[in-house]
Tab-separated table of C-alpha atoms in Angstrom:
chain	number	residue	atom	x	y	z
A	1	UNK	CA	52.114	-34.787	8.495
A	2	UNK	CA	52.993	-31.192	9.617
A	3	UNK	CA	49.505	-28.780	9.266
A	4	UNK	CA	48.701	-25.371	8.932
A	5	UNK	CA	45.189	-24.851	10.079
A	6	UNK	CA	43.116	-22.814	8.636
A	7	UNK	CA	42.163	-19.802	10.355
A	8	UNK	CA	38.381	-20.086	12.767
A	9	UNK	CA	35.626	-19.160	10.956
A	10	UNK	CA	33.559	-19.374	13.496
A	11	UNK	CA	31.551	-21.491	11.212
A	12	UNK	CA	30.317	-24.633	12.830
A	13	UNK	CA	31.559	-27.880	11.848
A	14	UNK	CA	28.954	-29.029	8.841
A	15	UNK	CA	29.924	-32.280	9.345
A	16	UNK	CA	28.718	-32.605	12.459
A	17	UNK	CA	24.969	-30.551	12.004
A	18	UNK	CA	22.931	-33.483	10.624
A	19	UNK	CA	21.876	-37.054	12.292
A	20	UNK	CA	21.756	-39.795	10.498
A	21	UNK	CA	17.768	-40.459	10.455
A	22	UNK	CA	18.279	-36.894	8.477
A	23	UNK	CA	20.738	-37.828	6.211
A	24	UNK	CA	18.687	-40.990	5.603
A	25	UNK	CA	15.744	-39.260	4.752
A	26	UNK	CA	17.814	-38.038	1.264
A	27	UNK	CA	17.004	-39.211	-2.230
A	28	UNK	CA	20.453	-38.406	-3.952
A	29	UNK	CA	22.758	-41.837	-5.369
A	30	UNK	CA	24.476	-42.243	-1.007
A	31	UNK	CA	21.374	-43.284	0.328
A	32	UNK	CA	19.415	-44.471	-2.066
A	33	UNK	CA	22.090	-47.728	-3.660
A	34	UNK	CA	21.816	-49.997	-0.265
A	35	UNK	CA	19.993	-51.012	1.833
A	36	UNK	CA	19.515	-48.947	5.267
A	37	UNK	CA	22.031	-50.938	7.447
A	38	UNK	CA	24.935	-49.956	5.605
A	39	UNK	CA	27.216	-47.138	6.314
A	40	UNK	CA	27.734	-45.981	2.958
A	41	UNK	CA	30.973	-43.761	2.473
A	42	UNK	CA	31.518	-44.214	-1.410
A	43	UNK	CA	30.282	-42.000	-3.393
A	44	UNK	CA	31.307	-38.089	-3.861
A	45	UNK	CA	28.595	-36.899	-1.769
A	46	UNK	CA	28.768	-35.084	1.371
A	47	UNK	CA	26.873	-35.431	4.813
A	48	UNK	CA	26.662	-31.684	5.034
A	49	UNK	CA	23.794	-28.680	5.431
A	50	UNK	CA	24.162	-26.535	2.424
A	51	UNK	CA	26.458	-23.120	3.389
A	52	UNK	CA	24.002	-20.732	4.295
A	53	UNK	CA	25.037	-17.853	1.339
A	54	UNK	CA	23.831	-20.691	-1.534
A	55	UNK	CA	20.586	-21.437	0.710
A	56	UNK	CA	19.802	-17.590	0.886
A	57	UNK	CA	20.995	-16.971	-3.261
A	58	UNK	CA	18.786	-21.130	-4.117
A	59	UNK	CA	15.394	-19.841	-2.269
A	60	UNK	CA	15.725	-16.053	-3.580
A	61	UNK	CA	15.885	-17.308	-7.545
A	62	UNK	CA	13.272	-19.741	-6.334
A	63	UNK	CA	10.782	-17.073	-4.485
A	64	UNK	CA	11.575	-15.017	-7.863
A	65	UNK	CA	11.150	-17.685	-10.275
A	66	UNK	CA	14.414	-17.228	-11.338
A	67	UNK	CA	14.816	-20.832	-13.121
A	68	UNK	CA	14.894	-19.253	-16.881
A	69	UNK	CA	18.128	-20.186	-19.222
A	70	UNK	CA	21.917	-19.323	-17.841
A	71	UNK	CA	23.119	-15.765	-18.475
A	72	UNK	CA	25.728	-13.273	-17.628
A	73	UNK	CA	29.325	-14.128	-16.280
A	74	UNK	CA	28.729	-14.092	-12.773
A	75	UNK	CA	30.189	-17.543	-12.243
A	76	UNK	CA	33.249	-16.803	-13.809
A	77	UNK	CA	34.258	-13.254	-11.846
A	78	UNK	CA	33.305	-15.389	-8.864
A	79	UNK	CA	35.994	-18.282	-10.118
A	80	UNK	CA	37.950	-15.180	-11.136
A	81	UNK	CA	37.541	-13.362	-7.217
A	82	UNK	CA	38.006	-16.884	-5.453
A	83	UNK	CA	40.738	-18.180	-7.129
A	84	UNK	CA	42.891	-14.787	-6.231
A	85	UNK	CA	42.697	-14.698	-2.826
A	86	UNK	CA	42.602	-18.202	-2.654
A	87	UNK	CA	45.154	-19.187	-4.887
A	88	UNK	CA	46.963	-15.662	-5.313
A	89	UNK	CA	46.251	-16.723	-8.951
A	90	UNK	CA	45.396	-12.949	-11.408
A	91	UNK	CA	46.168	-15.392	-14.081
A	92	UNK	CA	42.562	-16.398	-14.345
A	93	UNK	CA	40.957	-14.000	-17.278
A	94	UNK	CA	36.865	-14.469	-17.436
A	95	UNK	CA	36.828	-14.270	-21.112
A	96	UNK	CA	38.803	-17.527	-21.434
A	97	UNK	CA	36.118	-19.714	-19.389
A	98	UNK	CA	32.586	-20.917	-20.601
A	99	UNK	CA	29.707	-22.805	-18.526
A	100	UNK	CA	29.412	-26.398	-19.472
A	101	UNK	CA	26.919	-28.769	-17.508
A	102	UNK	CA	29.860	-30.542	-15.242
A	103	UNK	CA	33.323	-31.401	-14.957
A	104	UNK	CA	32.847	-34.178	-17.057
A	105	UNK	CA	30.839	-33.107	-19.480
A	106	UNK	CA	33.549	-30.151	-19.955
A	107	UNK	CA	36.902	-32.736	-20.444
A	108	UNK	CA	34.637	-34.871	-22.489
A	109	UNK	CA	33.683	-31.322	-24.837
A	110	UNK	CA	37.766	-30.369	-23.998
A	111	UNK	CA	39.185	-33.916	-25.632
A	112	UNK	CA	36.949	-33.024	-28.802
A	113	UNK	CA	39.135	-30.187	-29.541
A	114	UNK	CA	42.520	-31.078	-29.067
A	115	UNK	CA	42.403	-34.619	-29.956
A	116	UNK	CA	39.985	-37.060	-32.747
A	117	UNK	CA	38.762	-40.279	-32.428
A	118	UNK	CA	41.704	-42.832	-32.214
A	119	UNK	CA	43.692	-40.349	-30.719
A	120	UNK	CA	45.436	-41.273	-27.351
A	121	UNK	CA	44.359	-39.544	-23.343
A	122	UNK	CA	47.112	-40.134	-21.309
A	123	UNK	CA	46.201	-40.561	-17.684
A	124	UNK	CA	48.344	-41.284	-14.363
A	125	UNK	CA	45.951	-44.486	-12.016
A	126	UNK	CA	44.974	-44.793	-10.262
A	127	UNK	CA	42.581	-42.673	-10.880
A	128	UNK	CA	38.400	-41.611	-10.924
A	129	UNK	CA	37.187	-44.830	-13.131
A	130	UNK	CA	35.181	-41.948	-15.262
A	131	UNK	CA	37.895	-40.897	-16.434
A	132	UNK	CA	38.148	-44.635	-18.713
A	133	UNK	CA	34.286	-44.868	-19.270
A	134	UNK	CA	34.492	-41.556	-20.652
A	135	UNK	CA	37.673	-41.201	-22.978
A	136	UNK	CA	36.363	-44.343	-24.467
A	137	UNK	CA	33.439	-43.380	-24.561
A	138	UNK	CA	34.056	-40.586	-26.781
A	139	UNK	CA	36.121	-43.474	-29.163
A	140	UNK	CA	39.596	-42.471	-28.336
A	141	UNK	CA	42.738	-44.953	-26.308
A	142	UNK	CA	43.781	-44.704	-22.603
A	143	UNK	CA	47.710	-44.710	-22.391
A	144	UNK	CA	47.807	-45.007	-18.827
A	145	UNK	CA	51.395	-43.430	-16.178
A	146	UNK	CA	51.066	-45.232	-13.187
A	147	UNK	CA	52.236	-42.326	-10.151
A	148	UNK	CA	54.525	-43.769	-8.489
A	149	UNK	CA	54.964	-45.337	-4.890
A	150	UNK	CA	54.695	-42.136	-3.459
A	151	UNK	CA	51.519	-41.259	-5.059
A	152	UNK	CA	52.952	-38.304	-6.721
A	153	UNK	CA	53.237	-38.075	-10.710
A	154	UNK	CA	56.567	-39.771	-11.924
A	155	UNK	CA	58.024	-38.076	-14.730
A	156	UNK	CA	60.514	-40.537	-16.505
A	157	UNK	CA	57.110	-42.569	-17.029
A	158	UNK	CA	54.853	-39.759	-17.658
A	159	UNK	CA	57.453	-39.036	-20.634
A	160	UNK	CA	57.663	-42.251	-22.126
A	161	UNK	CA	53.935	-42.438	-21.875
A	162	UNK	CA	53.622	-38.990	-24.204
A	163	UNK	CA	56.013	-40.606	-26.477
A	164	UNK	CA	53.602	-43.445	-26.651
A	165	UNK	CA	50.306	-41.866	-26.559
A	166	UNK	CA	52.766	-39.796	-30.580
A	167	UNK	CA	53.920	-42.647	-31.729
A	168	UNK	CA	51.519	-43.689	-33.804
A	169	UNK	CA	50.425	-39.936	-35.431
A	170	UNK	CA	47.248	-37.861	-34.521
A	171	UNK	CA	46.727	-35.496	-31.518
A	172	UNK	CA	46.867	-36.227	-28.278
A	173	UNK	CA	46.298	-35.494	-24.671
A	174	UNK	CA	46.780	-35.765	-21.419
A	175	UNK	CA	43.908	-35.559	-18.924
A	176	UNK	CA	45.466	-34.591	-15.223
A	177	UNK	CA	43.667	-35.139	-12.012
A	178	UNK	CA	44.537	-32.333	-10.044
A	179	UNK	CA	44.792	-32.453	-7.016
A	180	UNK	CA	44.701	-35.868	-7.595
A	181	UNK	CA	41.380	-38.648	-6.687
A	182	UNK	CA	41.553	-40.593	-4.475
A	183	UNK	CA	45.230	-40.644	-3.655
A	184	UNK	CA	44.401	-36.514	-2.150
A	185	UNK	CA	47.895	-35.395	-4.100
A	186	UNK	CA	48.286	-32.049	-4.327
A	187	UNK	CA	51.129	-31.440	-6.954
A	188	UNK	CA	54.057	-29.160	-6.990
A	189	UNK	CA	54.492	-25.679	-8.821
A	190	UNK	CA	57.198	-27.041	-9.423
A	191	UNK	CA	55.771	-31.128	-10.956
A	192	UNK	CA	52.821	-29.406	-12.757
A	193	UNK	CA	55.985	-26.897	-14.674
A	194	UNK	CA	58.084	-29.527	-15.311
A	195	UNK	CA	54.229	-31.754	-16.633
A	196	UNK	CA	54.016	-28.280	-18.819
A	197	UNK	CA	57.413	-29.130	-20.503
A	198	UNK	CA	56.448	-32.264	-21.347
A	199	UNK	CA	53.714	-31.200	-23.036
A	200	UNK	CA	55.727	-29.193	-24.635
A	201	UNK	CA	57.648	-30.952	-25.907
A	202	UNK	CA	55.976	-33.431	-27.209
A	203	UNK	CA	53.178	-31.815	-28.516
A	204	UNK	CA	50.115	-32.590	-25.635
A	205	UNK	CA	47.805	-31.112	-24.375
A	206	UNK	CA	46.565	-30.766	-21.118
A	207	UNK	CA	43.370	-31.261	-20.133
A	208	UNK	CA	43.280	-30.509	-16.553
A	209	UNK	CA	39.999	-32.122	-13.950
A	210	UNK	CA	39.611	-29.172	-11.324
A	211	UNK	CA	37.281	-30.245	-9.299
A	212	UNK	CA	38.956	-30.172	-6.074
A	213	UNK	CA	40.850	-27.381	-6.478
A	214	UNK	CA	38.924	-26.080	-3.339
A	215	UNK	CA	39.935	-28.934	-0.777
A	216	UNK	CA	42.791	-28.757	0.306
A	217	UNK	CA	44.672	-27.706	3.152
A	218	UNK	CA	45.821	-24.807	4.178
A	219	UNK	CA	49.628	-26.519	4.388
A	220	UNK	CA	50.456	-27.391	0.497
A	221	UNK	CA	48.195	-24.827	-1.253
A	222	UNK	CA	46.491	-25.314	-4.545
A	223	UNK	CA	48.634	-24.962	-7.569
A	224	UNK	CA	46.191	-24.169	-10.391
A	225	UNK	CA	47.924	-25.649	-13.896
A	226	UNK	CA	47.369	-22.850	-15.648
A	227	UNK	CA	49.255	-20.848	-13.291
A	228	UNK	CA	52.868	-22.493	-13.987
A	229	UNK	CA	55.055	-21.520	-17.310
A	230	UNK	CA	54.445	-23.323	-20.688
A	231	UNK	CA	51.085	-23.673	-19.765
A	232	UNK	CA	49.422	-21.400	-21.359
A	233	UNK	CA	47.757	-24.033	-24.274
A	234	UNK	CA	46.706	-26.174	-21.244
A	235	UNK	CA	43.185	-26.197	-20.856
A	236	UNK	CA	41.066	-26.830	-17.026
A	237	UNK	CA	37.821	-27.391	-15.705
A	238	UNK	CA	36.948	-26.440	-12.529
A	239	UNK	CA	33.727	-25.793	-10.117
A	240	UNK	CA	31.958	-25.410	-7.208
A	241	UNK	CA	30.073	-28.838	-6.879
A	242	UNK	CA	32.791	-30.695	-4.425
A	243	UNK	CA	33.957	-28.428	-2.336
A	244	UNK	CA	30.232	-27.572	-1.897
A	245	UNK	CA	28.373	-30.266	-2.464
A	246	UNK	CA	26.604	-29.407	-4.707
A	247	UNK	CA	26.557	-32.632	-7.001
A	248	UNK	CA	22.551	-31.544	-7.825
A	249	UNK	CA	23.022	-28.170	-9.084
A	250	UNK	CA	24.866	-29.375	-12.599
A	251	UNK	CA	27.493	-26.472	-13.395
A	252	UNK	CA	31.207	-26.258	-13.940
A	253	UNK	CA	33.230	-23.726	-15.771
A	254	UNK	CA	36.035	-24.210	-18.557
A	255	UNK	CA	39.194	-22.429	-18.667
A	256	UNK	CA	41.326	-21.582	-21.342
A	257	UNK	CA	44.858	-20.471	-21.177
A	258	UNK	CA	46.125	-18.118	-23.869
A	259	UNK	CA	47.731	-20.538	-25.392
A	260	UNK	CA	44.266	-22.242	-25.715
A	261	UNK	CA	41.425	-19.413	-25.966
A	262	UNK	CA	41.489	-20.279	-29.784
A	263	UNK	CA	40.278	-24.042	-29.041
A	264	UNK	CA	37.805	-23.098	-26.640
A	265	UNK	CA	35.918	-20.469	-28.826
A	266	UNK	CA	35.821	-23.063	-31.297
A	267	UNK	CA	32.989	-24.954	-28.773
A	268	UNK	CA	29.647	-25.503	-30.018
A	269	UNK	CA	27.390	-22.905	-28.275
A	270	UNK	CA	24.597	-25.643	-27.631
A	271	UNK	CA	26.961	-26.923	-24.997
A	272	UNK	CA	26.845	-23.720	-23.100
A	273	UNK	CA	22.381	-24.672	-22.477
A	274	UNK	CA	22.952	-27.518	-20.362
A	275	UNK	CA	24.354	-25.990	-17.504
A	276	UNK	CA	21.554	-25.501	-14.877
A	277	UNK	CA	20.792	-21.809	-14.289
A	278	UNK	CA	19.617	-22.418	-10.488
A	279	UNK	CA	23.223	-23.838	-10.468
A	280	UNK	CA	24.473	-21.539	-11.533
A	281	UNK	CA	22.950	-18.963	-9.132
A	282	UNK	CA	23.896	-21.628	-6.359
A	283	UNK	CA	28.233	-22.316	-8.025
A	284	UNK	CA	28.009	-18.162	-8.081
A	285	UNK	CA	27.468	-17.680	-4.137
A	286	UNK	CA	29.297	-21.079	-2.742
A	287	UNK	CA	32.793	-18.927	-4.022
A	288	UNK	CA	31.698	-15.643	-3.335
A	289	UNK	CA	30.412	-15.916	-0.215
A	290	UNK	CA	31.007	-19.211	1.183
A	291	UNK	CA	34.924	-19.516	2.272
A	292	UNK	CA	33.902	-19.653	6.263
A	293	UNK	CA	31.805	-22.324	5.573
A	294	UNK	CA	34.227	-24.394	4.134
A	295	UNK	CA	37.406	-23.233	5.754
A	296	UNK	CA	35.048	-24.713	9.148
A	297	UNK	CA	34.725	-28.136	6.359
A	298	UNK	CA	38.421	-28.037	6.068
A	299	UNK	CA	39.285	-28.314	9.703
A	300	UNK	CA	36.759	-30.775	9.821
A	301	UNK	CA	37.931	-33.091	7.747
A	302	UNK	CA	41.625	-32.757	8.502
A	303	UNK	CA	40.497	-34.348	12.113
A	304	UNK	CA	38.224	-36.518	10.302
A	305	UNK	CA	41.850	-37.822	8.635
A	306	UNK	CA	43.318	-37.679	11.609
A	307	UNK	CA	40.667	-39.969	12.872
A	308	UNK	CA	40.371	-42.819	10.481
A	309	UNK	CA	45.065	-42.828	10.898
A	310	UNK	CA	44.889	-43.643	14.774
A	311	UNK	CA	41.761	-46.018	14.274
A	312	UNK	CA	43.042	-47.871	11.624
A	313	UNK	CA	46.600	-48.459	13.485
A	314	UNK	CA	44.361	-49.409	16.121
A	315	UNK	CA	42.056	-51.671	14.891
A	316	UNK	CA	43.410	-52.380	11.279
A	317	UNK	CA	46.873	-52.018	11.311
A	318	UNK	CA	47.207	-54.434	8.483
A	319	UNK	CA	45.358	-51.158	5.639
A	320	UNK	CA	47.875	-48.843	4.875
A	321	UNK	CA	47.026	-45.301	4.575
A	322	UNK	CA	48.858	-42.209	3.515
A	323	UNK	CA	45.816	-39.305	4.716
A	324	UNK	CA	45.907	-37.127	1.370
A	325	UNK	CA	46.500	-33.062	1.255
A	326	UNK	CA	43.487	-32.928	-1.125
A	327	UNK	CA	40.086	-33.657	-1.102
A	328	UNK	CA	37.563	-35.799	1.469
A	329	UNK	CA	38.390	-39.206	-0.238
A	330	UNK	CA	41.089	-41.920	1.896
A	331	UNK	CA	42.743	-44.552	-1.016
A	332	UNK	CA	42.699	-47.298	1.096
A	333	UNK	CA	45.463	-50.058	0.927
A	334	UNK	CA	43.969	-53.330	1.831
A	335	UNK	CA	46.751	-56.200	0.945
A	336	UNK	CA	47.534	-56.578	4.144
A	337	UNK	CA	44.870	-58.018	4.843
A	338	UNK	CA	44.220	-60.736	1.814
A	339	UNK	CA	41.378	-60.030	1.086
A	340	UNK	CA	41.599	-59.959	-2.237
A	341	UNK	CA	41.280	-57.584	-5.621
A	342	UNK	CA	37.829	-56.204	-4.464
A	343	UNK	CA	38.206	-55.687	-0.291
A	344	UNK	CA	35.229	-53.080	-1.003
A	345	UNK	CA	33.156	-56.199	-1.976
A	346	UNK	CA	34.706	-57.756	1.321
A	347	UNK	CA	33.060	-54.897	3.935
A	348	UNK	CA	30.309	-54.950	2.435
A	349	UNK	CA	29.288	-58.327	2.350
A	350	UNK	CA	30.771	-58.940	5.924
A	351	UNK	CA	31.001	-55.307	7.463
A	352	UNK	CA	27.801	-53.803	6.116
A	353	UNK	CA	29.434	-50.790	5.429
A	354	UNK	CA	30.339	-49.049	1.483
A	355	UNK	CA	33.203	-48.786	-0.339
A	356	UNK	CA	34.017	-47.593	-3.058
A	357	UNK	CA	35.739	-50.401	-5.622
A	358	UNK	CA	39.341	-50.355	-6.083
A	359	UNK	CA	40.347	-51.789	-9.413
A	360	UNK	CA	37.865	-49.496	-11.660
A	361	UNK	CA	40.462	-46.861	-10.718
A	362	UNK	CA	42.647	-48.676	-13.050
A	363	UNK	CA	46.757	-50.141	-12.476
A	364	UNK	CA	47.149	-49.513	-8.555
A	365	UNK	CA	43.660	-50.296	-7.830
A	366	UNK	CA	43.578	-53.786	-7.423
A	367	UNK	CA	43.792	-54.865	-3.202
A	368	UNK	CA	42.711	-51.096	-2.484
A	369	UNK	CA	39.627	-49.140	-1.572
A	370	UNK	CA	38.945	-46.017	-1.216
A	371	UNK	CA	36.531	-44.251	1.619
A	372	UNK	CA	34.569	-40.990	1.894
A	373	UNK	CA	35.894	-39.215	4.754
A	374	UNK	CA	32.904	-36.106	4.485
A	375	UNK	CA	30.860	-37.691	7.006
A	376	UNK	CA	30.782	-37.299	10.800
A	377	UNK	CA	33.700	-38.981	13.394
A	378	UNK	CA	31.299	-41.240	14.926
A	379	UNK	CA	29.689	-42.619	11.589
A	380	UNK	CA	33.683	-42.889	10.763
A	381	UNK	CA	34.677	-44.685	13.746
A	382	UNK	CA	31.595	-46.696	13.451
A	383	UNK	CA	32.605	-47.640	9.809
A	384	UNK	CA	36.108	-49.159	11.292
A	385	UNK	CA	34.439	-50.847	13.621
A	386	UNK	CA	31.609	-53.326	11.258
A	387	UNK	CA	35.710	-53.046	9.137
A	388	UNK	CA	37.413	-54.900	12.000
A	389	UNK	CA	34.437	-56.999	11.822
A	390	UNK	CA	34.576	-58.045	8.751
A	391	UNK	CA	38.342	-59.544	8.227
A	392	UNK	CA	38.050	-63.374	8.113
């Protein structure tokens, strides 16, 4: 896998700053779900200190007592400037954005705008399990369009899924994961343009979860869905939460293409009451002033991908791992180890390493597990050694 390195930022690798003892003082889900003898490499939290600009912004807000209700467009303006610099995308119009509580709740609100009860939502398994949970809770039906063997969107399969989605009438949507979780696939401009053309042909509305967008290596580069020809009626959800480890500070942005502005305008005003004002301050600071920290993180993640690939080749050659170009998640094909449909369960019981189980990701998830790379090289090394010891 050819890499074009990010510019040296002068920032230390944030993945090498905190010790395990320091991390175990945290009280979030990652560190409280399992006993202390388990290495937690599952849920999407990173083992990093916060970027200093974020700490400064939040600290100043607390010092001022600036803890009221969110207002203004600073978050959207910061994201628009970030998109212009990072992705060469000048089409993020602040007036076509809205602050929502987080990406998945934003997805729900967007699906409410473009589909009705019982309508179909197409997804690409294996995919982030909450896609299934939130869509079915919303009383929409899932239509699966599995990824190809190369981990990319299969346009023929997607077209058949669109055909099925609209066959019984009603409206339909396509919940696009871009970049893709768990594979780390970065969709190309050509692929996304083809998706947009198919969506228009079948009258399917695209809602893109682009939460991992900042976490793309420099080589492939991220392509915003709304930037490609034909995507004017699309909707996107973005946030700084994944890239700067801000999941506990809830805020995201819903973004409409020019042809979806009227849809976004129909979103109930009370949805905007859900985000935290302090979170909006934190996310704005990350996007505006956190690029150097992000570049140091991306370099560390790239090193961790190479480290994991080498360790698996040496100690667990039965696992197939194709390093992705985005996210801090590694999708491990463990079927060669004969550990059954849920190898994560075996690694937890026998090796005391917590990974995310594959089956909940849908078709293609059985026999797989997802590993969180956003930790120190030492923890990754120890985890692979433990996983190797868990084999029968």
